[in-house]
Amino acid sequence: MKITTLLLFAATAASTIAAAQTAATSTQRPASPPAPAAAPIPPSAAARGQIYPLPHALRIELAGDSTVNHTTGWGTAFCERQTTDTECFNSSRNGRSAKSYREQGLWDRALATHPDYILIQFGANDGPGKGPLLEDVPATTFSDYMRADIRDARAAGVIPVLVTPLPQRNYKEGKHVRTLEDYAAAMRAVGKETNTVVLDLNAEANAALDAMTEDQAHAFNNNPADPTVAGRDTTHLNAKGDDFFGAMVAREFAAAFPTLKVNTR
């Protein structure tokens, strides 16, 4: 009799607990579905240093050669001077000219990021002696490439901005020798013809280098073996040169587009 009573009590208690659990479950809100996982960046894109754009940000693209790119040019310092809600992509590539940048499909890839502004600088690899894959003539073929870039950008809803080429830091008998002025003049002429903003880095940088001693100018030289020490490369920039000339471009950009927030210091 005692065993039967205990069994009935245990069965009743188990039934009561199960009913309570069922009732509690029925009153709870259904669990929210898990948040979708972020799409992974393909390894091939990561290897090329590509970053996926955010839909809300102002977007600036840099298209140029090694004097603009993020390792030996002014691009890093320029991008760092943009506000935190501005995306600044650097699609510049070493050893490219206005001609080869288009013919190798790099121009199309730069526009494919759908920037609001695209800054275009070539000239360092475009001159005589660079070979048929690179060479163009300032007043004719080079200017035609600039016009094509401007047309393509505007057709895509992008504001094109021409940047005259960064000069080399060459000196003769203690005096700075100006370079790439013919390509700079061609860009100014195309800018005037097409009503396109031109940031005259060539003129401003040449003026700054004219006022410097050779040692002062060579403090900006790139040194592939040790980027912290000035080297013998008078074309490309170390971190100090990047900061000096990147700030110069940022100031000119801010002056041309005063509604944008740019750190000009």
Short mmCIF file of C-alpha atoms in Angstrom, two decimals:
data_model
loop_
_atom_site.label_atom_id
_atom_site.label_comp_id
_atom_site.label_asym_id
_atom_site.label_seq_id
_atom_site.Cartn_x
_atom_site.Cartn_y
_atom_site.Cartn_z
CA MET A 1 0.00 0.00 0.00
CA LYS A 2 2.81 2.43 0.85
CA ILE A 3 4.63 1.58 -2.40
CA THR A 4 1.48 2.20 -4.45
CA THR A 5 0.90 5.54 -2.74
CA LEU A 6 4.48 6.64 -3.42
CA LEU A 7 4.24 5.68 -7.07
CA LEU A 8 1.00 7.63 -7.49
CA PHE A 9 2.56 10.69 -5.80
CA ALA A 10 5.64 10.56 -8.04
CA ALA A 11 3.53 10.25 -11.18
CA THR A 12 1.34 13.19 -10.13
CA ALA A 13 4.36 15.38 -9.38
CA ALA A 14 5.99 14.58 -12.72
CA SER A 15 2.78 15.41 -14.56
CA THR A 16 2.48 18.73 -12.73
CA ILE A 17 6.09 19.71 -13.56
CA ALA A 18 5.69 18.83 -17.22
CA ALA A 19 2.49 20.89 -17.47
CA ALA A 20 4.19 23.87 -15.84
CA GLN A 21 7.12 23.66 -18.25
CA THR A 22 4.75 23.47 -21.21
CA ALA A 23 2.82 26.53 -20.02
CA ALA A 24 6.00 28.51 -19.42
CA THR A 25 7.30 27.66 -22.86
CA SER A 26 4.05 28.71 -24.51
CA THR A 27 4.21 32.18 -22.87
CA GLN A 28 7.82 32.91 -23.91
CA ARG A 29 8.54 34.97 -27.02
CA PRO A 30 9.91 32.95 -29.92
CA ALA A 31 13.68 33.16 -30.23
CA SER A 32 14.96 35.76 -32.69
CA PRO A 33 16.59 34.32 -35.76
CA PRO A 34 20.39 34.55 -35.69
CA ALA A 35 21.91 37.58 -37.38
CA PRO A 36 23.26 36.77 -40.82
CA ALA A 37 26.98 36.28 -40.89
CA ALA A 38 29.05 38.97 -42.57
CA ALA A 39 30.12 38.02 -46.06
CA PRO A 40 33.77 36.94 -45.96
CA ILE A 41 36.30 38.88 -47.99
CA PRO A 42 37.68 36.61 -50.73
CA PRO A 43 41.37 35.84 -50.20
CA SER A 44 42.19 37.17 -53.67
CA ALA A 45 40.65 40.55 -52.78
CA ALA A 46 42.41 40.67 -49.42
CA ALA A 47 45.73 39.91 -51.11
CA ARG A 48 45.27 42.91 -53.38
CA GLY A 49 44.47 45.15 -50.42
CA GLN A 50 40.89 45.70 -51.54
CA ILE A 51 38.28 46.80 -49.00
CA TYR A 52 34.57 46.42 -49.49
CA PRO A 53 32.76 49.79 -49.54
CA LEU A 54 30.24 50.77 -46.89
CA PRO A 55 26.95 52.01 -48.31
CA HIS A 56 26.69 55.21 -46.23
CA ALA A 57 30.13 56.77 -46.59
CA LEU A 58 31.53 59.44 -48.88
CA ARG A 59 33.97 57.63 -51.12
CA ILE A 60 37.22 58.92 -52.63
CA GLU A 61 39.32 56.88 -55.08
CA LEU A 62 42.95 57.51 -56.02
CA ALA A 63 44.06 56.43 -59.49
CA GLY A 64 47.71 56.89 -60.31
CA ASP A 65 51.22 55.47 -60.26
CA SER A 66 53.80 54.68 -57.57
CA THR A 67 54.11 58.33 -56.53
CA VAL A 68 50.47 58.12 -55.36
CA ASN A 69 50.21 54.59 -53.97
CA HIS A 70 50.13 53.64 -50.31
CA THR A 71 53.75 52.48 -49.97
CA THR A 72 55.90 54.91 -51.97
CA GLY A 73 53.59 57.86 -52.69
CA TRP A 74 51.48 60.55 -51.03
CA GLY A 75 48.23 58.56 -50.95
CA THR A 76 48.37 57.29 -47.38
CA ALA A 77 48.80 60.72 -45.80
CA PHE A 78 46.08 62.14 -48.02
CA CYS A 79 43.61 59.40 -47.04
CA GLU A 80 44.45 59.74 -43.36
CA ARG A 81 43.40 63.39 -43.52
CA GLN A 82 39.84 62.53 -44.53
CA THR A 83 37.12 62.29 -41.89
CA THR A 84 36.22 58.96 -40.30
CA ASP A 85 32.99 58.74 -42.31
CA THR A 86 34.89 59.03 -45.60
CA GLU A 87 36.23 55.96 -47.36
CA CYS A 88 39.45 56.59 -49.25
CA PHE A 89 40.56 53.83 -51.62
CA ASN A 90 43.99 53.83 -53.27
CA SER A 91 43.94 51.97 -56.59
CA SER A 92 47.26 53.40 -57.76
CA ARG A 93 49.79 50.90 -59.14
CA ASN A 94 53.55 51.01 -59.52
CA GLY A 95 54.99 51.49 -62.98
CA ARG A 96 51.76 52.58 -64.67
CA SER A 97 51.15 55.42 -67.07
CA ALA A 98 47.90 57.04 -68.18
CA LYS A 99 48.02 54.66 -71.16
CA SER A 100 48.80 51.36 -69.40
CA TYR A 101 46.47 52.06 -66.47
CA ARG A 102 43.54 52.12 -68.87
CA GLU A 103 44.72 49.35 -71.18
CA GLN A 104 45.33 46.93 -68.28
CA GLY A 105 41.80 47.42 -66.94
CA LEU A 106 42.88 49.21 -63.77
CA TRP A 107 40.82 52.29 -64.60
CA ASP A 108 37.65 50.22 -64.90
CA ARG A 109 38.41 48.55 -61.56
CA ALA A 110 38.89 51.94 -59.88
CA LEU A 111 35.50 53.15 -61.15
CA ALA A 112 33.90 49.87 -60.07
CA THR A 113 34.15 50.95 -56.41
CA HIS A 114 31.55 53.64 -57.26
CA PRO A 115 33.40 56.58 -55.68
CA ASP A 116 32.00 60.07 -55.30
CA TYR A 117 35.37 61.59 -56.30
CA ILE A 118 38.28 60.11 -58.22
CA LEU A 119 41.70 61.81 -58.12
CA ILE A 120 43.80 61.10 -61.23
CA GLN A 121 47.57 61.59 -61.37
CA PHE A 122 49.97 60.30 -64.05
CA GLY A 123 53.12 61.52 -65.77
CA ALA A 124 56.01 59.86 -63.93
CA ASN A 125 56.03 56.82 -66.26
CA ASP A 126 54.64 58.43 -69.41
CA GLY A 127 57.70 60.08 -70.92
CA PRO A 128 60.19 59.15 -73.63
CA GLY A 129 62.30 56.08 -72.96
CA LYS A 130 59.64 54.28 -70.93
CA GLY A 131 58.71 51.96 -73.81
CA PRO A 132 55.66 51.56 -76.08
CA LEU A 133 53.47 50.08 -73.35
CA LEU A 134 53.79 53.26 -71.26
CA GLU A 135 54.76 56.22 -73.41
CA ASP A 136 52.35 58.97 -74.37
CA VAL A 137 52.78 62.58 -75.52
CA PRO A 138 51.63 65.37 -73.16
CA ALA A 139 49.83 67.57 -75.67
CA THR A 140 48.21 64.73 -77.67
CA THR A 141 47.83 61.12 -76.49
CA PHE A 142 48.28 61.87 -72.77
CA SER A 143 45.67 64.62 -72.98
CA ASP A 144 43.34 62.24 -74.81
CA TYR A 145 43.65 59.73 -71.96
CA MET A 146 42.80 62.46 -69.47
CA ARG A 147 39.73 63.44 -71.49
CA ALA A 148 38.63 59.81 -71.65
CA ASP A 149 39.05 59.43 -67.88
CA ILE A 150 36.96 62.54 -67.31
CA ARG A 151 34.20 61.36 -69.67
CA ASP A 152 34.09 57.89 -68.09
CA ALA A 153 33.97 59.27 -64.56
CA ARG A 154 31.16 61.70 -65.28
CA ALA A 155 29.18 59.03 -67.15
CA ALA A 156 29.42 56.90 -63.99
CA GLY A 157 28.25 59.78 -61.76
CA VAL A 158 31.73 60.36 -60.34
CA ILE A 159 33.43 63.75 -59.94
CA PRO A 160 36.88 63.61 -61.63
CA VAL A 161 39.76 65.60 -60.16
CA LEU A 162 43.09 65.94 -61.98
CA VAL A 163 46.28 66.09 -59.92
CA THR A 164 49.40 67.31 -61.71
CA PRO A 165 52.34 64.91 -61.26
CA LEU A 166 54.69 64.95 -58.29
CA PRO A 167 58.10 66.23 -59.48
CA GLN A 168 61.37 64.46 -58.82
CA ARG A 169 63.81 65.83 -56.28
CA ASN A 170 66.79 66.27 -58.60
CA TYR A 171 69.42 68.97 -58.00
CA LYS A 172 72.27 70.30 -60.09
CA GLU A 173 74.94 72.44 -58.49
CA GLY A 174 72.69 72.90 -55.47
CA LYS A 175 69.69 74.07 -57.50
CA HIS A 176 66.46 72.12 -57.90
CA VAL A 177 65.79 70.91 -61.46
CA ARG A 178 62.07 71.06 -62.20
CA THR A 179 60.50 67.99 -63.80
CA LEU A 180 57.23 66.82 -65.41
CA GLU A 181 56.10 70.37 -66.10
CA ASP A 182 54.99 69.40 -69.64
CA TYR A 183 52.58 66.79 -68.26
CA ALA A 184 51.38 69.23 -65.62
CA ALA A 185 50.70 71.84 -68.33
CA ALA A 186 48.72 69.28 -70.34
CA MET A 187 46.55 68.46 -67.32
CA ARG A 188 45.89 72.15 -66.65
CA ALA A 189 44.84 72.64 -70.27
CA VAL A 190 42.50 69.63 -70.22
CA GLY A 191 41.08 70.76 -66.90
CA LYS A 192 40.30 74.20 -68.31
CA GLU A 193 38.86 72.73 -71.50
CA THR A 194 36.57 70.28 -69.68
CA ASN A 195 35.78 72.43 -66.63
CA THR A 196 37.47 69.88 -64.37
CA VAL A 197 39.10 70.70 -61.02
CA VAL A 198 42.91 70.53 -61.18
CA LEU A 199 44.98 70.21 -58.02
CA ASP A 200 48.33 71.66 -59.08
CA LEU A 201 50.66 69.50 -57.02
CA ASN A 202 53.44 69.88 -59.58
CA ALA A 203 53.54 73.68 -59.31
CA GLU A 204 53.28 73.76 -55.52
CA ALA A 205 55.79 70.94 -54.97
CA ASN A 206 58.27 72.43 -57.45
CA ALA A 207 58.05 75.77 -55.66
CA ALA A 208 58.62 74.09 -52.30
CA LEU A 209 61.60 72.13 -53.63
CA ASP A 210 63.07 75.26 -55.24
CA ALA A 211 63.24 76.80 -51.76
CA MET A 212 64.87 73.73 -50.17
CA THR A 213 68.46 72.66 -50.03
CA GLU A 214 69.34 69.35 -51.66
CA ASP A 215 69.73 67.71 -48.25
CA GLN A 216 66.33 68.95 -47.12
CA ALA A 217 64.66 67.59 -50.26
CA HIS A 218 66.46 64.27 -50.04
CA ALA A 219 65.09 63.76 -46.55
CA PHE A 220 61.88 62.72 -48.39
CA ASN A 221 63.64 60.06 -50.47
CA ASN A 222 62.41 56.49 -50.41
CA ASN A 223 64.73 53.78 -49.09
CA PRO A 224 63.38 50.27 -49.85
CA ALA A 225 65.85 48.67 -47.45
CA ASP A 226 64.88 50.84 -44.48
CA PRO A 227 61.85 53.15 -44.87
CA THR A 228 62.78 54.98 -41.65
CA VAL A 229 66.00 56.30 -43.19
CA ALA A 230 66.17 58.57 -46.23
CA GLY A 231 67.56 56.80 -49.30
CA ARG A 232 68.78 57.67 -52.79
CA ASP A 233 65.44 57.28 -54.60
CA THR A 234 64.49 60.82 -55.63
CA THR A 235 61.21 59.77 -57.30
CA HIS A 236 59.39 57.92 -54.54
CA LEU A 237 58.60 58.97 -50.98
CA ASN A 238 59.34 57.73 -47.49
CA ALA A 239 56.91 58.36 -44.62
CA LYS A 240 58.15 61.92 -44.16
CA GLY A 241 57.67 62.69 -47.85
CA ASP A 242 54.26 61.03 -47.85
CA ASP A 243 53.17 63.27 -44.99
CA PHE A 244 54.58 66.45 -46.56
CA PHE A 245 53.13 66.01 -50.05
CA GLY A 246 49.98 64.19 -48.91
CA ALA A 247 49.12 67.19 -46.74
CA MET A 248 49.77 69.44 -49.74
CA VAL A 249 47.23 67.53 -51.86
CA ALA A 250 44.76 67.46 -48.97
CA ARG A 251 44.93 71.25 -48.61
CA GLU A 252 44.34 71.76 -52.32
CA PHE A 253 41.46 69.26 -52.28
CA ALA A 254 39.85 70.99 -49.29
CA ALA A 255 40.18 74.37 -51.00
CA ALA A 256 38.56 73.03 -54.18
CA PHE A 257 35.70 71.35 -52.29
CA PRO A 258 35.13 73.48 -49.17
CA THR A 259 31.97 71.61 -48.10
CA LEU A 260 34.01 68.46 -47.43
CA LYS A 261 35.67 67.95 -44.08
CA VAL A 262 39.40 67.47 -44.53
CA ASN A 263 42.20 67.73 -41.97
CA THR A 264 44.58 70.16 -43.66
CA ARG A 265 47.24 70.28 -40.95
#
